[in-house]
Short mmCIF file of C-alpha atoms in Angstrom, two decimals:
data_model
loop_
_atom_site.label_atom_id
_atom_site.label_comp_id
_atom_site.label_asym_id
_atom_site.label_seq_id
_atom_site.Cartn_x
_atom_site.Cartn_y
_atom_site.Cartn_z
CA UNK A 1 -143.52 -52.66 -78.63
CA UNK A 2 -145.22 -55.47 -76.81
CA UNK A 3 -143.04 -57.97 -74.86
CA UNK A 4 -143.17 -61.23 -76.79
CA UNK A 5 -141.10 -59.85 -80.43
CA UNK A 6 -138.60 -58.49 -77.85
CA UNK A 7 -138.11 -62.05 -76.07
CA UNK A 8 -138.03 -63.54 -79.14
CA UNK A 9 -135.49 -60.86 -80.56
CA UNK A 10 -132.77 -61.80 -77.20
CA UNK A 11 -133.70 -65.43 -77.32
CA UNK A 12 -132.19 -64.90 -81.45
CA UNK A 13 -129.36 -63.34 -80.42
CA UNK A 14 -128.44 -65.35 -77.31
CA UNK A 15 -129.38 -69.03 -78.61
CA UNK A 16 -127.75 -70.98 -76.77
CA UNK A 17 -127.57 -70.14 -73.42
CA UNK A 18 -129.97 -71.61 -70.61
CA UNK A 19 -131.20 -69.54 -68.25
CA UNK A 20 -129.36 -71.41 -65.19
CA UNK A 21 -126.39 -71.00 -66.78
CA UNK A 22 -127.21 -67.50 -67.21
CA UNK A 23 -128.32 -66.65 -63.68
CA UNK A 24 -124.52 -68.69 -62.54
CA UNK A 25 -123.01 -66.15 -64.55
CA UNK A 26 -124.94 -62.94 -63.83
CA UNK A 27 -124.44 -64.21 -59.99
CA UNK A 28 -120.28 -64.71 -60.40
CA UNK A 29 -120.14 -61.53 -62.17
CA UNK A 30 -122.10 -59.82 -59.68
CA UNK A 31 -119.53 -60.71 -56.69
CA UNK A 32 -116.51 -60.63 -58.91
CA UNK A 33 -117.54 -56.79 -59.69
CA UNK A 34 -116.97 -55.91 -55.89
CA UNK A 35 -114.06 -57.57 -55.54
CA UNK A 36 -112.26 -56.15 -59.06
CA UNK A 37 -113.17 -53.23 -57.20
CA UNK A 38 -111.79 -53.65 -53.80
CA UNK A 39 -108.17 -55.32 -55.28
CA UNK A 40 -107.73 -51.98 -57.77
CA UNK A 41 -108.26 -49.66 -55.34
CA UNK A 42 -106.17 -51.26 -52.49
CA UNK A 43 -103.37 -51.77 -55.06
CA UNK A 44 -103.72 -48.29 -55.89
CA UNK A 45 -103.26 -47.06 -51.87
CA UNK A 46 -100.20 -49.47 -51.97
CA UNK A 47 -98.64 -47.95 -54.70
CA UNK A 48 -99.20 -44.35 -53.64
CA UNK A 49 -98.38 -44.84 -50.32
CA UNK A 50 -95.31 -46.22 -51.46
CA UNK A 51 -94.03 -43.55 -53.44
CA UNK A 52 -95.10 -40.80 -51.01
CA UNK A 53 -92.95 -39.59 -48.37
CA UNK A 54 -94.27 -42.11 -45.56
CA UNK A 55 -93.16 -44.82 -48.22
CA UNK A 56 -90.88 -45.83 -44.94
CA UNK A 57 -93.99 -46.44 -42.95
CA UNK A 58 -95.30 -48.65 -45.76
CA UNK A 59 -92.21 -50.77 -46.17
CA UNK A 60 -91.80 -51.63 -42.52
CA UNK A 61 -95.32 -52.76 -42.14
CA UNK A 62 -94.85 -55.13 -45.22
CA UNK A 63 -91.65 -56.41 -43.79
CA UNK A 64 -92.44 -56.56 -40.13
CA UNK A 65 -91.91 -60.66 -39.30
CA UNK A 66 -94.64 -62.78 -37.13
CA UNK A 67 -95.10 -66.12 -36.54
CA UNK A 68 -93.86 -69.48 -34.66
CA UNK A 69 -90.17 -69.76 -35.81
CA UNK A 70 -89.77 -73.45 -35.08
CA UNK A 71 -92.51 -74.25 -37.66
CA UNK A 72 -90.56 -71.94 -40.07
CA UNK A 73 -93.11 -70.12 -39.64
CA UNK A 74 -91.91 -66.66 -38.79
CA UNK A 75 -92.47 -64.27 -42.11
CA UNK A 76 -93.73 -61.28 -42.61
CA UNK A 77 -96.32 -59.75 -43.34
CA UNK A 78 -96.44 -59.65 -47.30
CA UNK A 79 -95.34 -63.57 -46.84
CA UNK A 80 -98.76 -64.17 -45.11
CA UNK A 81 -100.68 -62.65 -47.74
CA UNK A 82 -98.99 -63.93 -50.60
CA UNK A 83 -98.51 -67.60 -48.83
CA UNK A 84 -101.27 -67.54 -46.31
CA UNK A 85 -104.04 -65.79 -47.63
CA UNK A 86 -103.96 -66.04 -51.59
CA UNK A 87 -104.32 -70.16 -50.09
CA UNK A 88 -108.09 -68.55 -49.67
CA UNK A 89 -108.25 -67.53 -53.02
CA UNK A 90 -106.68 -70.65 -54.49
CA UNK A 91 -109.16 -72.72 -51.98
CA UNK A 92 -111.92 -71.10 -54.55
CA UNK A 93 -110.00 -71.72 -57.54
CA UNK A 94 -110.17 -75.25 -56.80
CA UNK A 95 -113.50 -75.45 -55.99
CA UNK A 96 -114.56 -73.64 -58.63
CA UNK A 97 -112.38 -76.02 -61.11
CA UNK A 98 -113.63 -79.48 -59.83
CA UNK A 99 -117.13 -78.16 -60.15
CA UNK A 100 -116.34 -77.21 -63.69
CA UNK A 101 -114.77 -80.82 -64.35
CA UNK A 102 -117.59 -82.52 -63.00
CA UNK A 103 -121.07 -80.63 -63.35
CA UNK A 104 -120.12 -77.77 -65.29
CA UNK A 105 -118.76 -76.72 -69.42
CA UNK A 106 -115.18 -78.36 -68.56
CA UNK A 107 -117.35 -82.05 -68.07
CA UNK A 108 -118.29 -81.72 -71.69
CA UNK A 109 -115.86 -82.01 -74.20
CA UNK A 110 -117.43 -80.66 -77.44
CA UNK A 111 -118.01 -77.74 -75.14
CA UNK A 112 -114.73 -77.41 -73.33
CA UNK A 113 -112.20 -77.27 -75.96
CA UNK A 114 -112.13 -74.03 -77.72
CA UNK A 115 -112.12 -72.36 -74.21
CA UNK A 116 -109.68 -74.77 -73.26
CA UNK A 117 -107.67 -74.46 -76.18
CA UNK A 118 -107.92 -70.64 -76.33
CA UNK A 119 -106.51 -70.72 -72.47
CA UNK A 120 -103.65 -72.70 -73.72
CA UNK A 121 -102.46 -70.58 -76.27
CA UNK A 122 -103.38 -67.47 -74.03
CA UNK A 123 -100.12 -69.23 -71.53
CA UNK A 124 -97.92 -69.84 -74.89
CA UNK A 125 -97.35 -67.10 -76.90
CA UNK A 126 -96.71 -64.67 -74.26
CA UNK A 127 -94.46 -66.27 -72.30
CA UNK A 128 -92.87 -66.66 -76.12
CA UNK A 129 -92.55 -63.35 -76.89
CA UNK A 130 -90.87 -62.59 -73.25
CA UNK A 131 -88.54 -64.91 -73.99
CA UNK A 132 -87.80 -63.46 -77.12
CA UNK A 133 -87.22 -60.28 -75.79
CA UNK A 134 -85.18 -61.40 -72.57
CA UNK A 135 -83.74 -64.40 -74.56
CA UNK A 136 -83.18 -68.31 -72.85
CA UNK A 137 -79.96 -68.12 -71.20
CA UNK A 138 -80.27 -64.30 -69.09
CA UNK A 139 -81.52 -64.55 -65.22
CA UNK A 140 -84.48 -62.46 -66.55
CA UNK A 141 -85.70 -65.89 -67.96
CA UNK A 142 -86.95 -66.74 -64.72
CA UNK A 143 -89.55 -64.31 -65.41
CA UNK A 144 -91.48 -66.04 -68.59
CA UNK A 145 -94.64 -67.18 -66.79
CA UNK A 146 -95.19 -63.67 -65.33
CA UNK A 147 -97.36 -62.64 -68.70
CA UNK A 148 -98.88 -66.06 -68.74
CA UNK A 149 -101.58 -65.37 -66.13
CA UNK A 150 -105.23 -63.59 -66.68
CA UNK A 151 -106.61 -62.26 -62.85
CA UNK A 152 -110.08 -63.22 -63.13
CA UNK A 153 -111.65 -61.09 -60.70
CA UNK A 154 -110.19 -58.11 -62.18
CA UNK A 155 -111.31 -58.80 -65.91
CA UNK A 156 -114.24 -60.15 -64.56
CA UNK A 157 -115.38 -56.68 -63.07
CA UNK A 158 -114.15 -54.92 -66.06
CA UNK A 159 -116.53 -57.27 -68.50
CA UNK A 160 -119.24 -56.38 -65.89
CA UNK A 161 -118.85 -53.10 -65.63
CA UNK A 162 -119.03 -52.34 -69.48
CA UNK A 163 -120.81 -55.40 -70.98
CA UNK A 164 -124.15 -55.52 -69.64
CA UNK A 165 -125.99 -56.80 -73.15
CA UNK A 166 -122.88 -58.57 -74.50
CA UNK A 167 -123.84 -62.49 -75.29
CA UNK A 168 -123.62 -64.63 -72.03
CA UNK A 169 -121.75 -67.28 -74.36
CA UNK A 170 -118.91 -64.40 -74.36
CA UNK A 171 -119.13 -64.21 -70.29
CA UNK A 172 -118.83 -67.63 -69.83
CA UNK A 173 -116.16 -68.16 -72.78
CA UNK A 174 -114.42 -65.62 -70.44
CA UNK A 175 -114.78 -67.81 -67.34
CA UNK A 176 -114.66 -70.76 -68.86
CA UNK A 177 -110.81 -69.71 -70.25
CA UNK A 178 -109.52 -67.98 -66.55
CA UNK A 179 -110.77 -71.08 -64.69
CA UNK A 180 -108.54 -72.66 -67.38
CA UNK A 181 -105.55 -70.17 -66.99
CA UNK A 182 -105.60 -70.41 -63.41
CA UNK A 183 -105.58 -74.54 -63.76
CA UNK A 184 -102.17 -74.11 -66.11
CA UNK A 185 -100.90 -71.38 -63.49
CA UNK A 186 -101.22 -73.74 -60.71
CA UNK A 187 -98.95 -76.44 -62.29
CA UNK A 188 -96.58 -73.56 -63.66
CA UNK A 189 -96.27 -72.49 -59.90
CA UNK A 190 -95.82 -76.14 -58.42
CA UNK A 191 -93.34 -77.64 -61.31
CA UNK A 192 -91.22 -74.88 -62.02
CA UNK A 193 -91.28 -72.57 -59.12
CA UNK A 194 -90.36 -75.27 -56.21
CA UNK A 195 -86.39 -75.25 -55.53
CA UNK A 196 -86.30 -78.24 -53.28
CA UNK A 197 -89.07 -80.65 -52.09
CA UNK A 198 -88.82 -81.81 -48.66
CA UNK A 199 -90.45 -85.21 -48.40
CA UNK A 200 -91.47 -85.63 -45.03
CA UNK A 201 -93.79 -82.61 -44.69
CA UNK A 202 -95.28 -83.12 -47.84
CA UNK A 203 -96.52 -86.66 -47.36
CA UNK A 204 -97.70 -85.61 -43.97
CA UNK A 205 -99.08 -82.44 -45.99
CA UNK A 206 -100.59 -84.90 -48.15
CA UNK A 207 -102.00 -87.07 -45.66
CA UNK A 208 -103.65 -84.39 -44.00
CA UNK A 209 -105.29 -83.48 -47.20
CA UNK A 210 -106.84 -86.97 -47.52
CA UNK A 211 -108.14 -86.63 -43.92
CA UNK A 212 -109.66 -83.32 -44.66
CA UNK A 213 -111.28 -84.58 -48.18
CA UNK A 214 -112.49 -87.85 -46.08
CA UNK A 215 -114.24 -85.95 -43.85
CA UNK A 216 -115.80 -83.48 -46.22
CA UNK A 217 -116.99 -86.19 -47.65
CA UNK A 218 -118.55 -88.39 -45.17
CA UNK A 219 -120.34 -85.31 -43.07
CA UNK A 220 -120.89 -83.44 -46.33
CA UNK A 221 -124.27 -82.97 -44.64
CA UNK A 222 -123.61 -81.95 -41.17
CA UNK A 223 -121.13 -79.23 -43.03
CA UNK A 224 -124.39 -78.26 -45.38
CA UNK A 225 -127.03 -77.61 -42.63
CA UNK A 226 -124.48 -76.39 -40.08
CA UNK A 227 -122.24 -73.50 -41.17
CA UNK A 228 -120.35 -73.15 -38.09
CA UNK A 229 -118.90 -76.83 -38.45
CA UNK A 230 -116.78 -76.09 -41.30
CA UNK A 231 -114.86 -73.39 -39.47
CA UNK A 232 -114.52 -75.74 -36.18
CA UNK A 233 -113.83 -79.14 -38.31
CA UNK A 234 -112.27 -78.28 -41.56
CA UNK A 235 -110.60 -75.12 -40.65
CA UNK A 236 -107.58 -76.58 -38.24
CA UNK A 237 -107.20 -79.50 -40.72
CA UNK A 238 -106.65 -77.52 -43.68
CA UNK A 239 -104.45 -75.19 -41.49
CA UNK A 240 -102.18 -77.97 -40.72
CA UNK A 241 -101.84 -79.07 -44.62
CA UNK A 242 -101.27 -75.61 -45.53
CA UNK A 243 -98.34 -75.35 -43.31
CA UNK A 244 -96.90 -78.82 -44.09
CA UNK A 245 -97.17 -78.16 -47.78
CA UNK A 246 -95.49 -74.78 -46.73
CA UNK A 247 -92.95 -76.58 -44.93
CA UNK A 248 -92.54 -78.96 -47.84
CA UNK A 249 -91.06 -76.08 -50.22
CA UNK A 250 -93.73 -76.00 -52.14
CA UNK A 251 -96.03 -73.32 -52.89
CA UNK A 252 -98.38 -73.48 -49.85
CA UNK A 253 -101.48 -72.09 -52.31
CA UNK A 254 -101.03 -75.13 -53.96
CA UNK A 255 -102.55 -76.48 -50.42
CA UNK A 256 -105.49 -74.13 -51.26
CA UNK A 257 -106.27 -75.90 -54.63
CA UNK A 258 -105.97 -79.51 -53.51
CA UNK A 259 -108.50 -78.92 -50.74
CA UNK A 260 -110.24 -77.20 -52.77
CA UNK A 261 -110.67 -80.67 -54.90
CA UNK A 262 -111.48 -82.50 -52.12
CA UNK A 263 -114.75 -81.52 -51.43
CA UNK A 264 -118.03 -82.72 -53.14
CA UNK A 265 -119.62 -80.89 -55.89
CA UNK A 266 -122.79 -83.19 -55.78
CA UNK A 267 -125.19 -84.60 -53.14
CA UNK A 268 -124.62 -88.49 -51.85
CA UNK A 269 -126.92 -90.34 -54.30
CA UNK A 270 -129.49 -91.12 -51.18
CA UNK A 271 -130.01 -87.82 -50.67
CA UNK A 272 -130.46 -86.52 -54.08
CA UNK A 273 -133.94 -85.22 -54.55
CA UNK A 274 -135.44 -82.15 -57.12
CA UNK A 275 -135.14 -79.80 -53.80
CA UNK A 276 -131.68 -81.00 -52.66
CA UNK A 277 -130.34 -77.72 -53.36
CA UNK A 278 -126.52 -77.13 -54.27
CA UNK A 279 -123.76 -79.29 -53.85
CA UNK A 280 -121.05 -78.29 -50.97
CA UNK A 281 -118.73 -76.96 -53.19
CA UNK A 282 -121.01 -74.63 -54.18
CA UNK A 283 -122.04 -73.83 -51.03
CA UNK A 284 -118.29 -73.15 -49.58
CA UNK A 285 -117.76 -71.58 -52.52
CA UNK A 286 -121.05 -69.38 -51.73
CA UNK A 287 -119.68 -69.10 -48.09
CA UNK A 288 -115.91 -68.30 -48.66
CA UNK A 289 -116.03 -66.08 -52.21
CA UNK A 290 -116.84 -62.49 -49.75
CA UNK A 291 -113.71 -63.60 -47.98
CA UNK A 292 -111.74 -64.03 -50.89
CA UNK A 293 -112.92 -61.40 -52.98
CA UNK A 294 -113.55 -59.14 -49.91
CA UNK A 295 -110.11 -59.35 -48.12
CA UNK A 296 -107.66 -61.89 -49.13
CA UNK A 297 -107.27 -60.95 -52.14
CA UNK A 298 -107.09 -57.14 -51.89
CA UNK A 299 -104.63 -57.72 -49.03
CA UNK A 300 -102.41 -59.21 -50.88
CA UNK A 301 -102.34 -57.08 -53.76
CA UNK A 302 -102.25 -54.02 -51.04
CA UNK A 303 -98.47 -55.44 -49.86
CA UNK A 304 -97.50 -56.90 -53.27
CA UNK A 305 -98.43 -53.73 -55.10
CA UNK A 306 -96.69 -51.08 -53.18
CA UNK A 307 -93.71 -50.53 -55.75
CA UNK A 308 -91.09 -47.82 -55.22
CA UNK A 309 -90.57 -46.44 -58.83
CA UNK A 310 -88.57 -43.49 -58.32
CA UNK A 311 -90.57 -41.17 -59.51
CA UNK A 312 -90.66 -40.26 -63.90
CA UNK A 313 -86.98 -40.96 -63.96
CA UNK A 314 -87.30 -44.21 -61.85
CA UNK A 315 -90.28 -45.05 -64.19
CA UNK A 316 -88.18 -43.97 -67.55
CA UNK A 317 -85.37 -46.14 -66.59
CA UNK A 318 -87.87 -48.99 -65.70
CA UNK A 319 -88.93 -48.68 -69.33
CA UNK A 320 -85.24 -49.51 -70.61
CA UNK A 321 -85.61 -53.00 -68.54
CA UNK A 322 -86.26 -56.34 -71.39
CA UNK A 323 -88.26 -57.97 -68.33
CA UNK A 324 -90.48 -54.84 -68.19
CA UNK A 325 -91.27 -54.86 -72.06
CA UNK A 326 -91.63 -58.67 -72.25
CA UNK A 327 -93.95 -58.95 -70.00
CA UNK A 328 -95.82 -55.95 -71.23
CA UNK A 329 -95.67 -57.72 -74.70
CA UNK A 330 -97.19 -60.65 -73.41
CA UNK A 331 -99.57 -59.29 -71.84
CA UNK A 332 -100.89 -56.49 -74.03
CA UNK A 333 -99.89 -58.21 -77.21
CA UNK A 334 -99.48 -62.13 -76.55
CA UNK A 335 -102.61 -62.50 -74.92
CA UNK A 336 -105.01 -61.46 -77.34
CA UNK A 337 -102.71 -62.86 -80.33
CA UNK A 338 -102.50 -66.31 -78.75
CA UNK A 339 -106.14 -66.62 -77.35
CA UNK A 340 -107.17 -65.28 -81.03
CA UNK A 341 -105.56 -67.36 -83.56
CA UNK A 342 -105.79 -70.84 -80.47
CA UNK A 343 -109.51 -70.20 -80.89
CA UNK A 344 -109.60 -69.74 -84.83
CA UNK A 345 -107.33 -72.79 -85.47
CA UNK A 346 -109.49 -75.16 -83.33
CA UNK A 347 -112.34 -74.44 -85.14
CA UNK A 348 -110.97 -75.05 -88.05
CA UNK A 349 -111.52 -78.83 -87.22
CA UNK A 350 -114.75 -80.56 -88.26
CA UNK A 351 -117.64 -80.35 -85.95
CA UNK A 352 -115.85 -77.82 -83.70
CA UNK A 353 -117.53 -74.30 -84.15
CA UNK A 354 -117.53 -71.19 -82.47
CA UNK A 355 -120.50 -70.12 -80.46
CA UNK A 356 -123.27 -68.75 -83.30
CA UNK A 357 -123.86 -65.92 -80.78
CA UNK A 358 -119.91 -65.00 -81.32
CA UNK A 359 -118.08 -62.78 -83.35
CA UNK A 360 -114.35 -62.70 -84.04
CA UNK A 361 -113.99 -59.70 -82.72
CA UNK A 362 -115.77 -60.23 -79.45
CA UNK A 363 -113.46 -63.26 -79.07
CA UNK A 364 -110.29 -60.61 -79.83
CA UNK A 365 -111.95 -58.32 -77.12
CA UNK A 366 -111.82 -61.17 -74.53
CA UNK A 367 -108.36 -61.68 -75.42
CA UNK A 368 -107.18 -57.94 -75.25
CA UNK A 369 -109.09 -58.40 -71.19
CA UNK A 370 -107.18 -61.44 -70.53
CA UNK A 371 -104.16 -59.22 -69.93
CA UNK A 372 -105.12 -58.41 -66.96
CA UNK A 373 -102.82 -60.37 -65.45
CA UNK A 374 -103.02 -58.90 -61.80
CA UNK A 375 -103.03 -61.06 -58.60
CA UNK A 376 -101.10 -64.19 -59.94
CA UNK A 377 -98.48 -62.32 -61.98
CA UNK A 378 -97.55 -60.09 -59.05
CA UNK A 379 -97.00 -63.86 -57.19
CA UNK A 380 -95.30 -64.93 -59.70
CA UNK A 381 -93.32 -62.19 -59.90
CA UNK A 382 -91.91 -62.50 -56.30
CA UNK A 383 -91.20 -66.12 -56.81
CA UNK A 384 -89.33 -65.31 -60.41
CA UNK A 385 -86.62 -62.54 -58.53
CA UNK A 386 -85.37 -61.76 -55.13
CA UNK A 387 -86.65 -59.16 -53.10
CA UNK A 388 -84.99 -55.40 -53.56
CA UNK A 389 -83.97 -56.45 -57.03
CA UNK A 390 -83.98 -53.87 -60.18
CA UNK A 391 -86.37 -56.59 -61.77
CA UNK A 392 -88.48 -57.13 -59.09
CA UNK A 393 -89.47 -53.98 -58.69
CA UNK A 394 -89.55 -53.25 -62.79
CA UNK A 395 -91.84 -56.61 -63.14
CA UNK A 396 -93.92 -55.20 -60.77
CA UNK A 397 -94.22 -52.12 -62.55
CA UNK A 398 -94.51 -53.94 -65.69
CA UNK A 399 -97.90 -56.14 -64.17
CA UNK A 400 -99.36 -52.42 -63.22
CA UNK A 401 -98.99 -50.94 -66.35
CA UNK A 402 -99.86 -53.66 -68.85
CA UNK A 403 -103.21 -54.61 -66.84
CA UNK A 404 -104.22 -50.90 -66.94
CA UNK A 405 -103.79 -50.54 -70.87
CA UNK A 406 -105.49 -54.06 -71.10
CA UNK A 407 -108.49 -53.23 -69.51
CA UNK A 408 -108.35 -49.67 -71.24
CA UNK A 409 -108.46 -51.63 -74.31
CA UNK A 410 -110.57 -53.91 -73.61
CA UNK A 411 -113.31 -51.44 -72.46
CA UNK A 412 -112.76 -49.28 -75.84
CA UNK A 413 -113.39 -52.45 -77.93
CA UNK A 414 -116.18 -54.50 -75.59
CA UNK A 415 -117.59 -50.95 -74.74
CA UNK A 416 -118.52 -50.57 -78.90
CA UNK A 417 -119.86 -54.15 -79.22
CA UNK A 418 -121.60 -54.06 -76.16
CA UNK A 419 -123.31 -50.83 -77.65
CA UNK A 420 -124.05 -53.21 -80.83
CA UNK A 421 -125.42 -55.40 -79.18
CA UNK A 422 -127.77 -53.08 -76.98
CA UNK A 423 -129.17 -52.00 -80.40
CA UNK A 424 -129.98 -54.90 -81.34
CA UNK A 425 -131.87 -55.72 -78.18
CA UNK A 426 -133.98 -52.80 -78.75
CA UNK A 427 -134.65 -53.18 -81.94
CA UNK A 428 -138.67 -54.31 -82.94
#
């Protein structure tokens, strides 16, 4: 079989998808595989070690307190990984959002919707259905965004690991809707999860934001040649929001995000040329993704995952709790229902299609992964109920058990398509 029918064959199946856009992906999937990787197996020492009889040992590192008490500041340890270092991984979630909006699928409309749309309905109908199970008026309400969330670097490494000759317009419909998911999870955190606002640090939080931005701005090319800046520069600044914003009473990843926005995605228009290379966005995001991917996040899920669940009576009663089947609902069942039927009713309008290299059911396979709902459910979770609570415990165990039959599911269905489409390929 000589090599031109069989680039022809690929190009036929794969239409429309350039080959930079294609390398972005391969590249994103490519460190999102490790760190899938590194969060599942760190959640699973968590939960093991918290069930097993040094579960004691466990516990009392999670809850041992550190920190400067006058800048309310003291917390302990699981507080610094869900506050302090999840602000890493919401630093990259920003980034990677403002270089969507302005050089990337979200800065295109006709291109942006049905992923966009899709995402939205993804956050509706599960937090829906929880709601119908828990119903409005019961303290488990508090819990209805906790199926709304997809973790991307989880059902990023399962797509990875299974789909190596699915389309790339699937990938990126995949990324495209998570960036989207995380964007709606960031304003369900910061409007509805924020008790009281304290003015004072947040203007000063604020403030210090600007003056980071402003900077990242102006020396955007001292911070591109020299790595080291960034750390001795930008680093304190950002520290200081982050613990106004903190201070503030609101969600101190929300700091993450905003800085995240601040910096440039594209070169000063004097020094654009055809060998500028990438923007410093990209280039932080280059810098700081092994951090996030590589510790923050598997930190985090390390102390958030470690559930006590009794053992198979614990886990039978947990199964009796309406906040452990909502969210399993929404998760296993919402997500794929509402990302499904948001993507089919959008194209329905004129001039709004679905991507010719697409199938329905590739689209209901991406749905069935967006229920992994890992890192930012778990947070969610332990800003929905108090600590030692019956439901914060079951929601936990509820997060755990619905992302595992997700990405079961999802690797049954994509696993079968991806064979498809590897026939295909090979065919003459």
């Amino acid at each position: 079989m000589s090599p031109k029918p069989r680039f022809s064959r690929v190009r036929s199946i794969f239409p429309s998808a350039s080959r930079e856009e294609s390398i972005r992906v391969t590249e994103i999937l490519r460190k999102e595989t490790v760190g899938g990787i590194l969060l599942v197996t760190f959640a699973a020492i968590a939960l093991i070690w918290a069930n097993s009889p040094w579960a004691d040992s466990y516990f009392a590192i999670r809850d041992f307190e550190i920190g400067y008490e006058p800048w309310h500041l003291k917390l302990s340890l699981g507080a610094w990984a869900a506050d302090g270092l999840l602000a890493i991984f919401f630093f990259l979630v920003g980034l990677e959002l403002k270089r969507e909006f302005v050089a990337g699928d979200l800065r295109k409309p006709s291109t942006a919707i049905v992923p966009i749309v899709a995402a939205v309905g993804g956050v509706a109908v599960p937090a829906l259905l929880y709601v119908s199970v828990v119903g409005t008026t019961t303290s488990e309400a508090h819990g209805w965004a906790i199926p709304t969330a997809t973790d991307i670097a989880f059902a990023v490494a399962v797509l990875a690991l299974i789909g190596s000759h699915l389309p790339s317009a699937l990938r990126i419909f995949l990324l495209t809707l998570a960036v989207v998911d995380d964007l709606i999870a960031i304003g369900i955190i910061a409007i509805f999860y924020t008790e009281s606002i304290e003015l004072v640090p947040l203007l000063l939080a604020l403030v210090a934001i600007a003056v980071y931005g402003a900077i990242a701005q102006r020396f955007r090319q001292l911070f591109h040649v020299r790595p080291g800046a960034a750390w001795l520069i930008l680093l304190p600044i950002g520290f200081a929001a982050w613990a106004l914003m903190h201070a503030s009473g609101i969600h101190a990843t929300i700091a993450g995000v905003l800085l995240g926005f601040t910096i440039p995605v594209l070169h000063k228009k004097a020094d654009r040329s055809a060998d500028a290379g990438p923007g410093l966005a990209e280039l932080f995001e280059h810098r700081f993704r092994p951090l996030s991917a590589g510790f923050a996040v598997p930190v985090f899920a390390f102390f958030s995952a470690g559930v006590a669940i009794g053992g198979v009576d614990g886990f039978a009663s947990a199964l009796t709790d309406p906040v452990l089947i909502g969210i399993v609902l929404g998760l296993v069942v919402g997500k794929p229902i509402g990302i499904t039927v948001a993507t089919w009713l959008i194209t329905r309008i004129r001039r709004i299609n679905l991507d010719p290299s697409l199938r329905w059911i590739d689209i209901a396979g991406v749905g069935i992964l967006a229920g992994i709902g890992f890192t930012v459910s778990l947070l969610v979770a332990e800003l929905s109920f108090a600590a030692g609570s019956p439901h914060y415990d079951h929601s936990k165990v509820a997060i755990l058990t619905a992302s595992v039959v997700a990405a079961a599911a999802a690797s049954i269905l994509l696993g079968i398509r991806n064979r498809r489409y590897r026939r295909l390929v090979a065919m003459p």
